[in-house]
mmCIF file of C-alpha atoms in Angstrom:
data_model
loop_
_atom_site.group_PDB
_atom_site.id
_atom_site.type_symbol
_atom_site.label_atom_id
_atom_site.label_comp_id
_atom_site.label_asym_id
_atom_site.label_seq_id
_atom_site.Cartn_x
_atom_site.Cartn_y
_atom_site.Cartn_z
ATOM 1 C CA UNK A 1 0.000 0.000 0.000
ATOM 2 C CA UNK A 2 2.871 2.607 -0.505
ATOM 3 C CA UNK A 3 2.253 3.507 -3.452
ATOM 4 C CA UNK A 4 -0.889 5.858 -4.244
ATOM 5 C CA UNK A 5 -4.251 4.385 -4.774
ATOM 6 C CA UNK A 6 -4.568 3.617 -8.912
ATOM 7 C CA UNK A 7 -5.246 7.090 -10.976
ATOM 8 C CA UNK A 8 -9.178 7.303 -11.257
ATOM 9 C CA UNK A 9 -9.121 7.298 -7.474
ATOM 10 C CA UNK A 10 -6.693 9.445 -6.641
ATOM 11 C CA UNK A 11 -8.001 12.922 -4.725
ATOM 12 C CA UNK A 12 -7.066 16.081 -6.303
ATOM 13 C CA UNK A 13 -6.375 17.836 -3.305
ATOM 14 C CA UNK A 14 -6.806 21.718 -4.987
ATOM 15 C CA UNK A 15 -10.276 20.364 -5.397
ATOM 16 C CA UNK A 16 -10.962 19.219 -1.905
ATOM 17 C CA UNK A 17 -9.329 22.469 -0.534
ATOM 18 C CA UNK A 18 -11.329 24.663 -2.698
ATOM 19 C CA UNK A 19 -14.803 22.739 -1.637
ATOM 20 C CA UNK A 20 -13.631 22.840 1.845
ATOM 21 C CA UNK A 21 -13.066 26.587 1.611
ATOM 22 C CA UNK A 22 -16.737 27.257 0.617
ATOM 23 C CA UNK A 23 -18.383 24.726 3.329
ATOM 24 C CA UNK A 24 -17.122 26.388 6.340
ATOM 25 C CA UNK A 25 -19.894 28.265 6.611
ATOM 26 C CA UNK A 26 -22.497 25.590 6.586
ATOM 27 C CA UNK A 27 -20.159 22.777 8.076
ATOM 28 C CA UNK A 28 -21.168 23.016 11.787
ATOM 29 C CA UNK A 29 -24.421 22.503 10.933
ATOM 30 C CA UNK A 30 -24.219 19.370 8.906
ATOM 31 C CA UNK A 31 -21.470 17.593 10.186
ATOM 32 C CA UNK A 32 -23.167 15.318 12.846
ATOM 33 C CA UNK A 33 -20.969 12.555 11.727
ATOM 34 C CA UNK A 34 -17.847 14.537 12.457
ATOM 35 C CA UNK A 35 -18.703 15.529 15.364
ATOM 36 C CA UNK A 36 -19.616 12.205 16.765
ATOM 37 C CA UNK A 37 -16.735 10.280 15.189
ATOM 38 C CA UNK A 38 -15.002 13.453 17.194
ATOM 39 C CA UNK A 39 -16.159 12.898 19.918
ATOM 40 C CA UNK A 40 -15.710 8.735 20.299
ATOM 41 C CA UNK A 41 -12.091 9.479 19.153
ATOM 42 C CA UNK A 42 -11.782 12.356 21.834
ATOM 43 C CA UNK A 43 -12.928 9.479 24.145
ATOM 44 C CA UNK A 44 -10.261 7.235 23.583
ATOM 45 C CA UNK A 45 -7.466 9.895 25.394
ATOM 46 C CA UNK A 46 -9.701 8.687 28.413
ATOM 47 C CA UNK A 47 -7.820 5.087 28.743
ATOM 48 C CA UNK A 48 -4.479 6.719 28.365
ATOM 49 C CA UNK A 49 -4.142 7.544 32.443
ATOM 50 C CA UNK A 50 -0.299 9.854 33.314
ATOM 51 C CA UNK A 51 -0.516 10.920 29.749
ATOM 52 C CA UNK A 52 0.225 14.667 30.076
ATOM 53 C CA UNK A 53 1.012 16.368 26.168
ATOM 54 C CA UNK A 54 1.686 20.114 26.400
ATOM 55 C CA UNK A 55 2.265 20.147 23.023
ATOM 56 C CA UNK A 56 -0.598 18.994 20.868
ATOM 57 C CA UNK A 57 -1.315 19.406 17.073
ATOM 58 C CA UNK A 58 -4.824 18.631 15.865
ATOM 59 C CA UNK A 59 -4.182 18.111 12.317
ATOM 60 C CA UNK A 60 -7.199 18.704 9.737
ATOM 61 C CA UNK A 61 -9.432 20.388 12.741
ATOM 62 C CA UNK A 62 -12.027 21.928 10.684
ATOM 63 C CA UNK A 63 -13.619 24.259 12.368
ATOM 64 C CA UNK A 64 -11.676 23.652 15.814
ATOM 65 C CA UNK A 65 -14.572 22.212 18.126
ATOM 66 C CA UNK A 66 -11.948 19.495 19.401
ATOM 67 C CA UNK A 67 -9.419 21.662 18.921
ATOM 68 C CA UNK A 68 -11.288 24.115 21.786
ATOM 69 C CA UNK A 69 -11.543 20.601 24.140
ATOM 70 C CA UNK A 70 -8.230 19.562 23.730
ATOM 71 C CA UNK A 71 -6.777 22.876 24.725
ATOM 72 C CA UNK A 72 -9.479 22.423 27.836
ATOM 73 C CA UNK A 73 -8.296 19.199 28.780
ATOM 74 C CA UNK A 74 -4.824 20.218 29.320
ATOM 75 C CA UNK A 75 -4.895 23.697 30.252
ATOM 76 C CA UNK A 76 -1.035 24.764 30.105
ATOM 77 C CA UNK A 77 -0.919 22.892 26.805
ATOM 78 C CA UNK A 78 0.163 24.605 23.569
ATOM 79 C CA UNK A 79 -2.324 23.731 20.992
ATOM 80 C CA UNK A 80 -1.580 24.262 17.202
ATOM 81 C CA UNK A 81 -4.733 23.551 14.915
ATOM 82 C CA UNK A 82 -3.423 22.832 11.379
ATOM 83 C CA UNK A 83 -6.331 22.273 8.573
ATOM 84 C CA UNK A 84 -5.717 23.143 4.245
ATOM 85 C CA UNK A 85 -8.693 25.644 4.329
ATOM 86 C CA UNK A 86 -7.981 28.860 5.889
ATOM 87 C CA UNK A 87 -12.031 29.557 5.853
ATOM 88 C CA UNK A 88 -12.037 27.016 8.676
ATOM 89 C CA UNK A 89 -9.667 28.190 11.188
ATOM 90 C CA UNK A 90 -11.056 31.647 10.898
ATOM 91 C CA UNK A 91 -13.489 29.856 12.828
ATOM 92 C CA UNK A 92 -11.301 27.473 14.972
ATOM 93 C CA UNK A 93 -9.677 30.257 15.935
ATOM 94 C CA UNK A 94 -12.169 32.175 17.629
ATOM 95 C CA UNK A 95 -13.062 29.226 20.090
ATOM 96 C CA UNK A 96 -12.137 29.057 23.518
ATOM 97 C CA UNK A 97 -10.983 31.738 26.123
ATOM 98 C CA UNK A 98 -9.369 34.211 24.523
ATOM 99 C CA UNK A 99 -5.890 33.034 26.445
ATOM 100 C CA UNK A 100 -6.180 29.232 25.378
ATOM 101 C CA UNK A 101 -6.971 29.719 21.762
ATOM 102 C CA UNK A 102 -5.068 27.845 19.364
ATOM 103 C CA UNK A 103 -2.010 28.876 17.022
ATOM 104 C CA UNK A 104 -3.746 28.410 13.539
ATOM 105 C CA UNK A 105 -2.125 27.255 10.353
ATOM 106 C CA UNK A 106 -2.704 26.558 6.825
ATOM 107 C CA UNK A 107 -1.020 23.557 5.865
ATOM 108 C CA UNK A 108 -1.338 19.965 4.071
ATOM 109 C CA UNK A 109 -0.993 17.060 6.114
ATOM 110 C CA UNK A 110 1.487 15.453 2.859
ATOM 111 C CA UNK A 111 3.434 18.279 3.575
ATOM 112 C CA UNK A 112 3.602 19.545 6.801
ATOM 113 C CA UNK A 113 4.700 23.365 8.057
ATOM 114 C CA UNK A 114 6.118 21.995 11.392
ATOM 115 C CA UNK A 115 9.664 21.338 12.459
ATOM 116 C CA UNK A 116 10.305 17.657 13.636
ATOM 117 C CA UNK A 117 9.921 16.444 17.106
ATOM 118 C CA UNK A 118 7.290 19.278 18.072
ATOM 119 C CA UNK A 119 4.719 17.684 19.548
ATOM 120 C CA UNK A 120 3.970 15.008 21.897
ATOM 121 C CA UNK A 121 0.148 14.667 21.298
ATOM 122 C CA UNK A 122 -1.209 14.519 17.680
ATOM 123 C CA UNK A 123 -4.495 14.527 17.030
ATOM 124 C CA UNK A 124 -6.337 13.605 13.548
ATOM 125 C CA UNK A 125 -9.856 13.134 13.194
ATOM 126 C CA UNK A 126 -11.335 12.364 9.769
ATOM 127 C CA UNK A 127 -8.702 14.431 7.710
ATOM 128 C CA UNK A 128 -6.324 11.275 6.777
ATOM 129 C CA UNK A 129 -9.317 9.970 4.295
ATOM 130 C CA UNK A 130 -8.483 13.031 1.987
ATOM 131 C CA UNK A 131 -4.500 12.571 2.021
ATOM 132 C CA UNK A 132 -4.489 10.732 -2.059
ATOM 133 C CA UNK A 133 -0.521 8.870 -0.119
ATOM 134 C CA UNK A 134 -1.311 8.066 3.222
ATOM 135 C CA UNK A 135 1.983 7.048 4.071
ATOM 136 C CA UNK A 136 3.320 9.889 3.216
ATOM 137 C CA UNK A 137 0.695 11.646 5.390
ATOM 138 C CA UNK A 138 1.048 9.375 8.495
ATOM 139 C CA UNK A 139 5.107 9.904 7.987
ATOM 140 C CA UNK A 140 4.447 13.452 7.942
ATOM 141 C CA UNK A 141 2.508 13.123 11.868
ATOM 142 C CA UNK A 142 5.435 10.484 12.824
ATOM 143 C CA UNK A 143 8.403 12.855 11.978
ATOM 144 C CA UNK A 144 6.485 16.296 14.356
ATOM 145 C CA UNK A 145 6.575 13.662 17.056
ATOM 146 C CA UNK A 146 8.556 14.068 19.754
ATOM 147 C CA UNK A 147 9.980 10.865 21.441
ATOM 148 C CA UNK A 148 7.348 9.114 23.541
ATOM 149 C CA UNK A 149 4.592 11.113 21.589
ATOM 150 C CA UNK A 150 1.502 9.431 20.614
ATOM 151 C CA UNK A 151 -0.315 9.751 17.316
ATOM 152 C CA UNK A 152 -4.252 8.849 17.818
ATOM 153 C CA UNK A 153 -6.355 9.555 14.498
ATOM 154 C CA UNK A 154 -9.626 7.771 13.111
ATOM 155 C CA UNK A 155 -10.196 8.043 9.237
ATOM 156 C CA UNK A 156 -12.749 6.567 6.839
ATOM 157 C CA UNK A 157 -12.801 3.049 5.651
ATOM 158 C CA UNK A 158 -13.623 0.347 3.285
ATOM 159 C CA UNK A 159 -17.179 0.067 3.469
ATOM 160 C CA UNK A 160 -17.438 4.094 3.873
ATOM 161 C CA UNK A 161 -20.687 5.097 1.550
ATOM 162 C CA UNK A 162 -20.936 1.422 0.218
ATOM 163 C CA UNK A 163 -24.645 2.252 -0.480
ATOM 164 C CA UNK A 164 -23.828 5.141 -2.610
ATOM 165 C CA UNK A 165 -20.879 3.339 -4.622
ATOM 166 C CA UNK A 166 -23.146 0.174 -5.554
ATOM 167 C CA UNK A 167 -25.654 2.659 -6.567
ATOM 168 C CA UNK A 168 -23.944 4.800 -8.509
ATOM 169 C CA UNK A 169 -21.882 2.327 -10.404
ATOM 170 C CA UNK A 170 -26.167 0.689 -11.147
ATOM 171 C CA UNK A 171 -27.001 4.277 -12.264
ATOM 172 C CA UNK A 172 -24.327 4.909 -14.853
ATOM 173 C CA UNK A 173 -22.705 1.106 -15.206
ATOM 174 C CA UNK A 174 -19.554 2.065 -13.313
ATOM 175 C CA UNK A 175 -18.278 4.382 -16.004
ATOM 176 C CA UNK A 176 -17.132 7.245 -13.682
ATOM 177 C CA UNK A 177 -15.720 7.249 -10.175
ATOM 178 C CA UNK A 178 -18.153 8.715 -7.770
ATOM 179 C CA UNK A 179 -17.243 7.366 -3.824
ATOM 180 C CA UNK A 180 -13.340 7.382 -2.972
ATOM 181 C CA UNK A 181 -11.846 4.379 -1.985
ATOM 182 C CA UNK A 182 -10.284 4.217 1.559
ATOM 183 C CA UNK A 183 -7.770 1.549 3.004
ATOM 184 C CA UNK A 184 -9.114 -0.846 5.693
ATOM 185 C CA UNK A 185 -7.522 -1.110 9.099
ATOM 186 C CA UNK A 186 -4.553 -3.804 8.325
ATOM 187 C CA UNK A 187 -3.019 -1.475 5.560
ATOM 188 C CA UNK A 188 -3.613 1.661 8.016
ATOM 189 C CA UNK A 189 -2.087 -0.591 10.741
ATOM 190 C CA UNK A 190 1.289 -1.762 8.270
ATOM 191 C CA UNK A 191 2.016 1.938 7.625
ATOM 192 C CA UNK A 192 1.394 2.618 11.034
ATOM 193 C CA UNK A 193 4.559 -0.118 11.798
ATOM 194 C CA UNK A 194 6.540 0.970 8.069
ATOM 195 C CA UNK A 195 6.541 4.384 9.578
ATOM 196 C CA UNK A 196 8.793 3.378 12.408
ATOM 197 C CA UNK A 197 5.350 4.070 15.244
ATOM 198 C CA UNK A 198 5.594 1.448 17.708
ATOM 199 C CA UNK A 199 2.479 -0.417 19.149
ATOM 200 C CA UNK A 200 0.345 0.303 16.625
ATOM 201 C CA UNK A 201 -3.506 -0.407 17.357
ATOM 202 C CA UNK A 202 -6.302 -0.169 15.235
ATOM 203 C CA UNK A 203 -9.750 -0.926 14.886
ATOM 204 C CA UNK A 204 -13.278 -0.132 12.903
ATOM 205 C CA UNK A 205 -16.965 0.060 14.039
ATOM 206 C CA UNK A 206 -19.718 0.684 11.547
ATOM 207 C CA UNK A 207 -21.868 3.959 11.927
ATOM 208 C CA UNK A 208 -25.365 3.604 9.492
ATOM 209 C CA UNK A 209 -26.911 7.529 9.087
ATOM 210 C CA UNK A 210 -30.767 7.467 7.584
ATOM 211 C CA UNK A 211 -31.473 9.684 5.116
ATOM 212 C CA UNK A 212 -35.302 9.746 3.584
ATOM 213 C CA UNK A 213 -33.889 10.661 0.192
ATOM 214 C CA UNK A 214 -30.234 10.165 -1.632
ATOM 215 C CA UNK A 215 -30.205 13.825 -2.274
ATOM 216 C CA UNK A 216 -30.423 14.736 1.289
ATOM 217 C CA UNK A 217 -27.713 12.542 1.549
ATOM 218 C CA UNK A 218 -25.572 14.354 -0.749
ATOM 219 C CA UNK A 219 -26.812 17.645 0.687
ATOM 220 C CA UNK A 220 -25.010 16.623 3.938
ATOM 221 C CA UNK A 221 -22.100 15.605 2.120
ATOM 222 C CA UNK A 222 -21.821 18.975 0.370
ATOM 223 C CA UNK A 223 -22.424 20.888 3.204
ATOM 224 C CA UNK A 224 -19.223 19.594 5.027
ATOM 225 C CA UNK A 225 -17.129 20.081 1.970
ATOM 226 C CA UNK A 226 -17.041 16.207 1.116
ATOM 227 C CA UNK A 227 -17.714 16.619 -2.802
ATOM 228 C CA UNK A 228 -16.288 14.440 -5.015
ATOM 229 C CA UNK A 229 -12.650 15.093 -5.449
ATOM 230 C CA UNK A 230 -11.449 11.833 -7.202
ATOM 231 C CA UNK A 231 -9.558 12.174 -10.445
ATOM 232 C CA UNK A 232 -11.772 9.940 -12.194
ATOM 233 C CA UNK A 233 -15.092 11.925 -11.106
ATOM 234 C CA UNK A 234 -17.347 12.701 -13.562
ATOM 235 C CA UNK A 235 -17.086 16.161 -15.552
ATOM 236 C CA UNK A 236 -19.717 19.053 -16.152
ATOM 237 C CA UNK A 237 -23.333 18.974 -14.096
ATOM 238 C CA UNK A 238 -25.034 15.669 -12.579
ATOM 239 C CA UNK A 239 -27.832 15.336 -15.309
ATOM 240 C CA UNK A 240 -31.395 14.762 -13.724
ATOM 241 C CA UNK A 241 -31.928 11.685 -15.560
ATOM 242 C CA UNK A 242 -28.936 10.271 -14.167
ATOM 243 C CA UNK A 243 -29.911 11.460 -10.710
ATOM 244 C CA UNK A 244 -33.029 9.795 -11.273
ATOM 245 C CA UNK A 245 -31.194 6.070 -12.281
ATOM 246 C CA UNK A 246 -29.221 6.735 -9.001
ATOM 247 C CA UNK A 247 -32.584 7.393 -6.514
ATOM 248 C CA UNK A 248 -34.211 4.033 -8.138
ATOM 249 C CA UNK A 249 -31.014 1.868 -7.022
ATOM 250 C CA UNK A 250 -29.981 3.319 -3.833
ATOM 251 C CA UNK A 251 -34.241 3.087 -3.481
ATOM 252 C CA UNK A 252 -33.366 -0.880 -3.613
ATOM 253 C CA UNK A 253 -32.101 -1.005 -0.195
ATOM 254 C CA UNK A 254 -34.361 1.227 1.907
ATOM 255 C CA UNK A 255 -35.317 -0.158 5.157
ATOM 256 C CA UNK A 256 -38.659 -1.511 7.316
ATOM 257 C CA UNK A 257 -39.129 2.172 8.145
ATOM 258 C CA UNK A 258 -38.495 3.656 4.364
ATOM 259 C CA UNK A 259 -35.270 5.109 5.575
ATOM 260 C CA UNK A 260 -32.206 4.765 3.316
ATOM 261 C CA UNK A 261 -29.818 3.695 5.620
ATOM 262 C CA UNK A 262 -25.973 5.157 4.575
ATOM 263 C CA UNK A 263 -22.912 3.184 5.776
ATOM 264 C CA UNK A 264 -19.877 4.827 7.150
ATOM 265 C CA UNK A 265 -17.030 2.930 8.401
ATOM 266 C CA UNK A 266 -14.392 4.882 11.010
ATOM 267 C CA UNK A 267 -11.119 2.926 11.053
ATOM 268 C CA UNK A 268 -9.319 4.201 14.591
ATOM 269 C CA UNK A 269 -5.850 3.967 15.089
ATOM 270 C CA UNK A 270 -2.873 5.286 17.807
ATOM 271 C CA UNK A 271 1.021 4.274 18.121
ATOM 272 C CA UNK A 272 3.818 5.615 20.200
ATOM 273 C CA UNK A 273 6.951 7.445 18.556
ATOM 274 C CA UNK A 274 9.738 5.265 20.094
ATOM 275 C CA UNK A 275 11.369 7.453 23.202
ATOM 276 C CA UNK A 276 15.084 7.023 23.012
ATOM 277 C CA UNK A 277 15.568 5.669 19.334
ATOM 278 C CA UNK A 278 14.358 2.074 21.127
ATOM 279 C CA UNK A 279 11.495 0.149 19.781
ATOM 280 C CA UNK A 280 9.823 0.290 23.210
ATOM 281 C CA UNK A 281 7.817 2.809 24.344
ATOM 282 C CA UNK A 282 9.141 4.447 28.234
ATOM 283 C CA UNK A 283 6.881 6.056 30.057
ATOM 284 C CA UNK A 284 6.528 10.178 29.106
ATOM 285 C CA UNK A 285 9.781 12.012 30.978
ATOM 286 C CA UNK A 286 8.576 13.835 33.927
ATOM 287 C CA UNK A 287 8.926 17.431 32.474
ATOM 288 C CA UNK A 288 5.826 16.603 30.161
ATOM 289 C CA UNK A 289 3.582 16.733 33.468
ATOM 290 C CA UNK A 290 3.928 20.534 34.366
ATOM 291 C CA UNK A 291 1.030 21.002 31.989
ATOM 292 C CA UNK A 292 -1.420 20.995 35.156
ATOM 293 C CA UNK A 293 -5.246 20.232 34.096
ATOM 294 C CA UNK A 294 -6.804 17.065 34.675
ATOM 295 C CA UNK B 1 3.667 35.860 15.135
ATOM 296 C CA UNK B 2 3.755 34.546 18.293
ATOM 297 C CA UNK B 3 7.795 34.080 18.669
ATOM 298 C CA UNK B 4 7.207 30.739 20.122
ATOM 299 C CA UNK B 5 4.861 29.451 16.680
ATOM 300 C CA UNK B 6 7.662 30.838 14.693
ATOM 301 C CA UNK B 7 10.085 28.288 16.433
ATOM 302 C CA UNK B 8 8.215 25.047 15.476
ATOM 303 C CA UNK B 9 6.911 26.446 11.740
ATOM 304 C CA UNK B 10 8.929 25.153 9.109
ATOM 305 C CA UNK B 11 9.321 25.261 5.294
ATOM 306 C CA UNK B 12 6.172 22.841 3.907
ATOM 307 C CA UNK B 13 8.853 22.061 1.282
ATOM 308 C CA UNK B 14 12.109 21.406 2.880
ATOM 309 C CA UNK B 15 11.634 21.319 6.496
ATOM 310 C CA UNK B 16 14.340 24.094 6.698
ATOM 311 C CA UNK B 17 13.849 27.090 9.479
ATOM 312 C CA UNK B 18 11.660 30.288 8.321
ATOM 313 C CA UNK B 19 12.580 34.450 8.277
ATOM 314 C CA UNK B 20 9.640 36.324 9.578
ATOM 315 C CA UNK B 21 9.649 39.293 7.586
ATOM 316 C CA UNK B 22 6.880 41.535 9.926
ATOM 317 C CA UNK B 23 6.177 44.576 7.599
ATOM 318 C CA UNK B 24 5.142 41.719 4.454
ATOM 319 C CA UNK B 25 3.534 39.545 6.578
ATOM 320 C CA UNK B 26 5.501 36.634 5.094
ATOM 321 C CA UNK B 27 7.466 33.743 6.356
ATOM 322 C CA UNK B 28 10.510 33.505 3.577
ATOM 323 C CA UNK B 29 12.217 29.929 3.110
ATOM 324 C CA UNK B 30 15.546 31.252 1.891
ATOM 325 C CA UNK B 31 16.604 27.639 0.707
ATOM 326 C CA UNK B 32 13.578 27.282 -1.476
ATOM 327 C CA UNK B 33 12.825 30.963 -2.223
ATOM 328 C CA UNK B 34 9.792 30.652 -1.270
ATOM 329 C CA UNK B 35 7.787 33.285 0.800
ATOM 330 C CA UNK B 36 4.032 32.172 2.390
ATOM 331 C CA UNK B 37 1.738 34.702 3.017
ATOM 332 C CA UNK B 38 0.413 34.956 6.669
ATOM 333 C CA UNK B 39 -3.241 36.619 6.020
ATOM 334 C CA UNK B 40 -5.416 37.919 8.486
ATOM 335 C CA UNK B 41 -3.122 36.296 11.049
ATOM 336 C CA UNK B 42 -2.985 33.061 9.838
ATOM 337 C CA UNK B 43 0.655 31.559 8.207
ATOM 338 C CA UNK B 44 -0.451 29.747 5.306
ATOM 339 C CA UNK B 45 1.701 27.724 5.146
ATOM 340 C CA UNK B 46 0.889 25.966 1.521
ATOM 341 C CA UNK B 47 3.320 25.747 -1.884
ATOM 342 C CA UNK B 48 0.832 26.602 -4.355
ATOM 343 C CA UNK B 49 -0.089 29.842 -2.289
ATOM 344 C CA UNK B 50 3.339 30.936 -1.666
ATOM 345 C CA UNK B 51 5.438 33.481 -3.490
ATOM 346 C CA UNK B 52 9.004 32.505 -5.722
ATOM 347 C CA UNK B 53 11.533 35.504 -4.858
ATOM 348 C CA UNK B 54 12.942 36.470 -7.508
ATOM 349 C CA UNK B 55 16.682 35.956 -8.023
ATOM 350 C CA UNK B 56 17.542 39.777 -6.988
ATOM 351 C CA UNK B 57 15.637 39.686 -3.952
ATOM 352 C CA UNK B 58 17.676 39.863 -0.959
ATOM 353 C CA UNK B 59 16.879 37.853 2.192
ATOM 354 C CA UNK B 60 17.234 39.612 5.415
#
């Protein structure tokens, strides 16, 4: 999995950016998946008792609502919220008291601003699924590590939209790309080790959203700036008769209640940057505790 | 520019250290010869966005 997924599927990242750019606005408002996945992933920092960052980077935050609890969590923490769309940290930014508020910047996650060894906490939730090389993105998070630094991210997988795909590809035969394709969690959990991250973990659940109608599906999926950015997408306007093939098949597999149920599948992961050059993870050195907070 | 975000920002490109230059509002990669805007406060720190000195512009 090292090299980039095969041409058709590969993100044009300009594209993303751009469609990012204009959904800051409404994103808040749609992005109930986000959030949640967010949330669960913001969770997970729970199990991980002593752990005391004061350096965190939440790369790809959007519009900075973990960003804001992060930088609550650990209140002497230096928080850095990194996303590709400057629309959306105008709004991370102005979360929070004014005195915790994060250090914003523009970057790519393929290519990041940030010196190596600069953090000891980063933080990733949904961004990797638009990075077209992912190893080149999860090298990127490795190398700002600091030794003993953990890396905890969830992304999009396999089954992500399978609903959609099948339906498109019935609409119009499979002659255009319209879902991306994401890796599942063994190839996440290889680059995880080919990175040189020790104790990798990951894992998936399954998250099923009901929409009554496709479009409202893709409605939401505009809204947060998740438009089709694959190479192979199709050019020039959706026509309505195509539209129309697409509501009969993704019709097909409505449920008891008439809903049309849409599949998402979050892959999780975390691993340690090895303290001391050493495979094995030590536990954080003791000047990483005068963070205060919790 | 916090003096402390300046520390840990580095070229997108080549990793290399930046030169704040205050009254452009840029962050200058003198390697790369590259210089990233910082607009309404915010270093963006992205290739495509970021201006090529030309070969008789001085650094510092």
């Amino acid at each position: 999995m090292s090299a980039p997924r095969p041409e058709p599927w590969r993100i044009d990242k300009r594209r993303a950016r751009r469609a990012f750019e204009r959904a800051a606005a409404t994103y808040d408002g749609a992005a109930f998946l986000q959030r949640e996945v967010g949330q669960r992933l913001y969770e997970r920092l729970d199990l991980l008792r002593g752990f005391r960052p004061v350096r965190i980077l939440d790369a790809g935050c959007g519009t900075g609502a973990l960003t804001a609890q992060l930088a609550r969590r650990w209140r002497g923490a230096r928080v850095v919220a990194l996303d590709i769309a400057p629309a959306m940290l105008a709004r991370a930014r102005r979360r929070g008291p004014w005195l915790r508020r994060p250090w914003c910047v523009a970057g790519d996650i393929e290519a990041l601003p940030l010196a190596a060894g600069s953090f000891d906490l980063v933080f990733s939730s949904l961004a990797l699924q638009w990075c077209p090389d992912l190893e080149r993105a999860i090298g990127e998070l490795a190398r700002v590590l600091a030794p003993g630094g953990l890396l905890l991210f969830a992304t999009f997988g396999p089954d992500t939209l399978r609903e959609l795909r099948a339906a498109w590809a019935e609409a119009d035969g499979g002659a255009h790309v319209h879902v991306h394709g994401f890796p599942d969690l063994h190839e996440v959990g290889d680059l995880l080790l080919h990175t040189g991250l020790a104790d990798p973990v990951t894992d998936a659940e399954w998250i099923t959203v009901r929409y009554g109608d496709v479009l409202e599906l893709m409605r939401d999926l505009k809204a947060i700036g998740a438009r089709n950015a694959a190479a192979g997408r199709p050019r020039g306007l959706t026509g309505r008769g195509r539209i129309e093939a697409l509501r009969r098949a993704y019709g097909r597999c409505r449920d008891a209640g008439g809903r049309l149920p849409a599949t998402f599948e979050v892959v999780y992961g975390h691993a340690w940057k090895p303290a001391g050059g050493g495979a094995v993870r030590v536990a954080p050195p003791s000047a990483r505790r005068r963070g205060g907070g919790p | 520019m916090d003096p402390k975000l300046l520390e840990i920002l580095a070229c997108p490109v080549c990793k290399g250290p930046l030169v704040y230059r205050k009254a452009e509002q840029e962050l200058v990669c003198k390697a790369d010869r590259l210089a990233y805007p910082i607009r309404d406060g915010i270093p963006v720190m992205l290739e495509e966005e970021a201006r090529r000195l030309p070969a008789d512009e001085e650094v510092e």
